[in-house]
Coordinates of C-alpha atoms in Angstrom, one line a residue:
M1 CA 85.3 137.0 114.1
I2 CA 83.5 135.2 111.3
M3 CA 83.2 131.5 112.0
I4 CA 83.4 129.0 109.1
T5 CA 79.9 128.0 108.1
K6 CA 78.4 124.6 109.1
R7 CA 78.1 123.7 105.5
V8 CA 81.9 124.2 104.9
I9 CA 82.6 122.3 108.1
L10 CA 80.6 119.4 106.8
T11 CA 82.3 119.6 103.4
F12 CA 85.8 119.5 105.1
F13 CA 84.7 116.6 107.3
I14 CA 83.5 114.5 104.4
A15 CA 86.5 115.4 102.3
S16 CA 88.9 114.4 105.1
L17 CA 87.4 110.9 105.0
V18 CA 87.1 110.2 101.3
L19 CA 90.5 111.6 100.1
N20 CA 92.7 108.6 101.0
A21 CA 91.7 108.8 104.7
R22 CA 93.9 111.9 105.2
A23 CA 91.9 113.2 108.2
D24 CA 92.4 116.9 107.3
F25 CA 89.5 117.9 109.5
P26 CA 89.1 116.7 113.1
F27 CA 86.7 113.8 113.7
G28 CA 85.7 115.3 117.0
K29 CA 86.4 114.0 120.5
G30 CA 84.9 110.6 121.1
R31 CA 83.5 110.4 117.5
R32 CA 84.0 107.1 115.6
I33 CA 84.1 106.8 111.9
L34 CA 83.9 103.5 109.9
F35 CA 83.7 103.0 106.2
P36 CA 84.5 100.2 103.8
S37 CA 85.9 100.9 100.3
F38 CA 86.1 98.9 97.1
A39 CA 88.6 99.6 94.4
F40 CA 89.7 98.3 91.0
S41 CA 92.7 99.3 89.0
S42 CA 94.2 98.0 85.7
A43 CA 97.2 98.6 83.4
Q44 CA 98.0 97.2 80.0
R45 CA 100.9 99.6 79.3
N46 CA 103.8 100.9 81.2
Y47 CA 105.8 104.1 81.3
D48 CA 109.5 103.3 80.7
R49 CA 112.4 105.1 82.4
N50 CA 112.1 107.9 79.9
G51 CA 108.4 108.4 80.4
S52 CA 107.4 106.8 77.1
T53 CA 104.5 104.3 77.0
V54 CA 105.3 100.6 76.3
S55 CA 102.8 97.8 75.8
M56 CA 102.9 94.8 78.1
G57 CA 102.3 92.6 75.0
Q58 CA 99.4 90.8 73.6
G59 CA 97.1 89.8 76.4
G60 CA 99.4 91.2 79.0
G61 CA 98.4 93.4 82.0
F62 CA 98.2 93.9 85.7
S63 CA 95.0 94.4 87.6
S64 CA 94.0 94.7 91.3
T65 CA 90.6 94.4 93.0
S66 CA 90.7 95.4 96.7
F67 CA 88.5 95.9 99.7
A68 CA 89.7 98.1 102.6
L69 CA 88.2 98.9 106.0
F70 CA 88.9 102.3 107.6
F71 CA 88.3 103.1 111.2
G72 CA 88.8 106.5 112.8
Y73 CA 88.5 107.7 116.4
G74 CA 88.7 111.2 117.8
I75 CA 91.0 111.0 120.8
S76 CA 90.5 114.7 121.6
R77 CA 89.3 117.8 119.8
N78 CA 92.6 118.0 117.9
L79 CA 94.0 114.5 117.9
D80 CA 92.7 111.6 115.8
F81 CA 93.7 107.9 115.5
S82 CA 93.0 106.0 112.3
A83 CA 93.6 102.4 111.0
N84 CA 93.2 101.1 107.5
I85 CA 93.2 97.3 106.7
P86 CA 93.3 96.3 103.0
F87 CA 92.6 93.0 101.3
A88 CA 93.5 92.7 97.6
N89 CA 93.3 90.2 94.7
Q90 CA 96.2 90.8 92.3
V91 CA 96.3 89.4 88.7
L92 CA 99.3 89.4 86.4
K93 CA 99.0 87.9 83.0
N94 CA 100.6 87.6 79.6
S95 CA 99.9 85.6 76.4
A96 CA 101.2 82.4 78.0
A97 CA 100.2 82.5 81.7
K98 CA 98.0 84.1 84.3
L99 CA 99.1 84.5 87.9
T100 CA 96.9 85.5 90.8
N101 CA 97.5 86.2 94.5
A102 CA 95.0 87.3 97.2
G103 CA 95.5 88.4 100.8
F104 CA 95.8 91.2 103.2
G105 CA 98.1 94.0 102.2
D106 CA 100.0 96.7 104.3
A107 CA 98.0 97.8 107.3
N108 CA 98.3 101.5 108.2
F109 CA 98.0 102.9 111.7
S110 CA 98.4 106.7 112.1
L111 CA 97.9 109.7 114.3
A112 CA 96.8 113.1 113.1
Y113 CA 97.1 116.4 115.0
H114 CA 95.0 119.4 113.8
I115 CA 96.0 123.0 114.3
P116 CA 93.1 125.4 113.4
S117 CA 93.4 129.0 112.6
E118 CA 91.7 131.5 115.0
D119 CA 88.6 131.8 112.8
L120 CA 88.5 128.1 112.1
K121 CA 88.7 128.7 108.4
N122 CA 92.0 127.0 107.9
F123 CA 93.6 123.8 109.3
L124 CA 97.1 122.5 109.4
T125 CA 97.3 118.8 110.0
L126 CA 100.5 116.9 111.1
K127 CA 100.5 113.2 110.7
A128 CA 102.7 110.2 111.6
G129 CA 102.0 106.6 111.0
V130 CA 103.4 103.1 110.4
Y131 CA 102.8 100.5 107.7
V132 CA 102.9 96.8 108.6
P133 CA 102.8 94.1 106.0
M134 CA 100.1 91.5 106.8
Y135 CA 101.6 88.8 104.6
A136 CA 104.8 86.7 104.5
G137 CA 107.1 85.7 101.7
A138 CA 107.5 86.9 98.2
V139 CA 104.7 85.7 95.9
T140 CA 104.0 86.9 92.4
P141 CA 102.0 89.0 91.9
S142 CA 103.0 90.7 95.1
L143 CA 100.8 92.4 97.7
G144 CA 103.4 95.0 98.5
Y145 CA 107.1 95.4 99.4
G146 CA 106.8 93.2 102.4
N147 CA 108.7 95.7 104.6
N148 CA 107.7 97.8 107.5
G149 CA 107.3 101.5 106.8
L150 CA 107.2 104.8 108.7
S151 CA 105.2 107.8 107.3
L152 CA 105.3 111.5 108.1
G153 CA 103.1 114.1 106.5
A154 CA 101.4 117.5 106.6
N155 CA 98.2 118.8 105.1
Y156 CA 96.8 122.4 104.8
S157 CA 93.1 122.7 104.4
F158 CA 91.2 125.9 103.6
S159 CA 88.0 127.2 101.9
P160 CA 88.9 129.4 98.9
Y161 CA 85.3 129.8 97.7
K162 CA 81.7 129.4 98.9
D163 CA 80.9 125.8 100.0
G164 CA 84.2 124.6 98.8
F165 CA 87.6 123.5 100.0
C166 CA 91.2 123.0 99.0
I167 CA 93.6 120.4 100.5
A168 CA 97.3 120.6 99.9
D169 CA 99.3 117.7 101.2
L170 CA 102.8 116.3 101.5
T171 CA 103.6 112.8 102.7
H172 CA 106.9 110.9 103.0
I173 CA 107.1 107.1 103.6
R174 CA 110.3 105.3 104.4
Y175 CA 110.3 101.5 104.0
F176 CA 112.9 99.5 105.8
A177 CA 114.2 96.7 103.5
D178 CA 116.9 94.3 104.8
D179 CA 119.0 95.0 101.8
G180 CA 118.7 98.8 102.2
S181 CA 116.7 99.3 99.0
G182 CA 114.0 101.2 100.9
P183 CA 112.3 102.8 99.1
N184 CA 111.7 106.4 100.0
V185 CA 108.4 107.5 98.7
T186 CA 107.4 111.2 98.6
S187 CA 103.9 112.3 97.5
Y188 CA 102.5 115.8 97.2
G189 CA 99.2 116.9 95.7
I190 CA 96.3 119.3 95.7
T191 CA 92.6 118.6 95.8
F192 CA 89.7 121.0 95.2
G193 CA 86.1 120.3 96.1
K194 CA 82.7 121.9 96.2
S195 CA 79.4 120.9 97.8
F196 CA 75.9 121.7 96.5
N197 CA 73.0 121.8 99.0
V198 CA 75.1 119.8 101.4
F199 CA 73.9 116.6 99.6
H200 CA 76.3 116.6 96.6
L201 CA 80.1 116.8 96.7
F202 CA 82.4 117.0 93.7
T203 CA 86.2 116.8 93.9
V204 CA 89.2 117.0 91.5
G205 CA 92.8 116.3 92.5
L206 CA 96.3 115.7 91.2
T207 CA 99.0 113.8 93.1
H208 CA 102.6 113.4 92.1
T209 CA 104.6 110.5 93.7
K210 CA 108.4 110.1 93.5
S211 CA 109.9 106.9 94.8
T212 CA 113.7 106.5 95.0
S213 CA 115.8 103.3 95.7
V214 CA 119.1 101.8 94.9
N215 CA 117.1 99.0 93.2
K216 CA 116.4 100.5 89.8
N217 CA 114.9 97.3 88.3
F218 CA 111.5 97.5 86.6
S219 CA 108.9 94.7 87.0
V220 CA 105.6 94.2 85.3
D221 CA 104.6 93.1 88.8
L222 CA 103.9 96.7 89.5
P223 CA 103.7 96.7 93.4
Q224 CA 107.4 95.5 93.4
N225 CA 108.8 98.6 91.7
R226 CA 110.8 100.7 94.1
D227 CA 112.3 103.4 91.9
F228 CA 109.6 105.3 89.9
S229 CA 107.5 108.5 89.5
T230 CA 103.9 108.9 88.6
G231 CA 101.1 111.4 88.5
R232 CA 97.5 110.6 89.3
L233 CA 94.5 112.6 88.3
T234 CA 91.3 111.9 90.3
L235 CA 87.7 112.9 90.0
G236 CA 85.1 112.2 92.7
Y237 CA 81.4 112.5 93.4
G238 CA 79.6 111.9 96.7
R239 CA 75.8 111.9 97.5
R240 CA 74.8 112.2 101.1
A241 CA 72.2 109.5 101.9
N242 CA 71.4 110.7 105.4
R243 CA 73.1 112.3 108.4
M244 CA 75.0 109.1 109.1
M245 CA 76.0 107.8 105.6
M246 CA 77.4 109.0 102.4
P247 CA 78.5 106.9 99.3
F248 CA 81.5 108.4 97.5
F249 CA 82.7 107.4 94.0
Q250 CA 86.1 108.1 92.5
V251 CA 87.8 107.5 89.1
Y252 CA 91.5 108.0 88.4
Y253 CA 94.1 107.9 85.6
T254 CA 97.9 108.3 85.5
P255 CA 98.7 110.8 82.7
Y256 CA 102.4 110.6 83.2
G257 CA 105.1 108.5 84.9
K258 CA 108.4 106.7 84.7
N259 CA 109.0 103.0 85.6
A260 CA 105.3 102.7 86.4
G261 CA 102.1 101.4 85.0
V262 CA 99.7 103.5 82.8
S263 CA 97.0 102.8 85.3
Y264 CA 93.3 103.7 85.6
G265 CA 90.7 102.7 88.1
A266 CA 87.7 103.4 90.2
S267 CA 86.7 103.2 93.9
L268 CA 83.6 103.3 96.0
S269 CA 83.5 104.2 99.7
I270 CA 80.5 104.1 102.1
I271 CA 81.2 106.6 104.8
S272 CA 79.4 106.0 108.1
K273 CA 79.4 107.8 111.5
L274 CA 79.0 105.4 114.4
P275 CA 76.8 106.3 117.3

């Protein structure tokens, strides 16, 4: 039986952390992971219900600057716990006014169970989690839906080429609004990555998200939209600093969508393994 190489194991492990904290590869029993991430996104145009781009008007736009802290802990060899706490500053503006709102967003707590193949080359990960809003009341621009959510998902990770990986994932989130507007959000995507000399990691991914709700209204306050679809293309690069730390940089763009912002942005994560 040919075991997966240590280099590919390291590649999977790093990828599991930087790709939206999906935890595709087990952390390891008793191992703790901590990393902060900084992100910026902006949109000056929107996709209408037909997928055509529409300007927000002279001086109009929506932007978000956020900081998030991710913590992961290996409960056993195959079971992991993770928590993600975000803090965001939202800005909504037009030619006449500028509105801002800053605060904690939706905290996420989840469990991931990993099922490896016999040769440890492939991993199936099953996930379940909850979203808890850490804010109260409806303020414009919004920090989120303001509703609790339940998520279920699955990922399949494998190594299709030397020192590389592929992650295919599917996630469904159900938000519980008092008026029954949900929404139900389903995302599926695929990410490819390759490491060079262990120290350099490159990734490219595409994620499609479909959100459905009885509330079909569109708002330039983008986090409030409940019925939409969008695609996100992401490129990433990481440089291993030492055995305990790796900075990872990502940029993204939304090449298509409906009832969504034509968004672009960037993020920086500093991955650290705790002793």
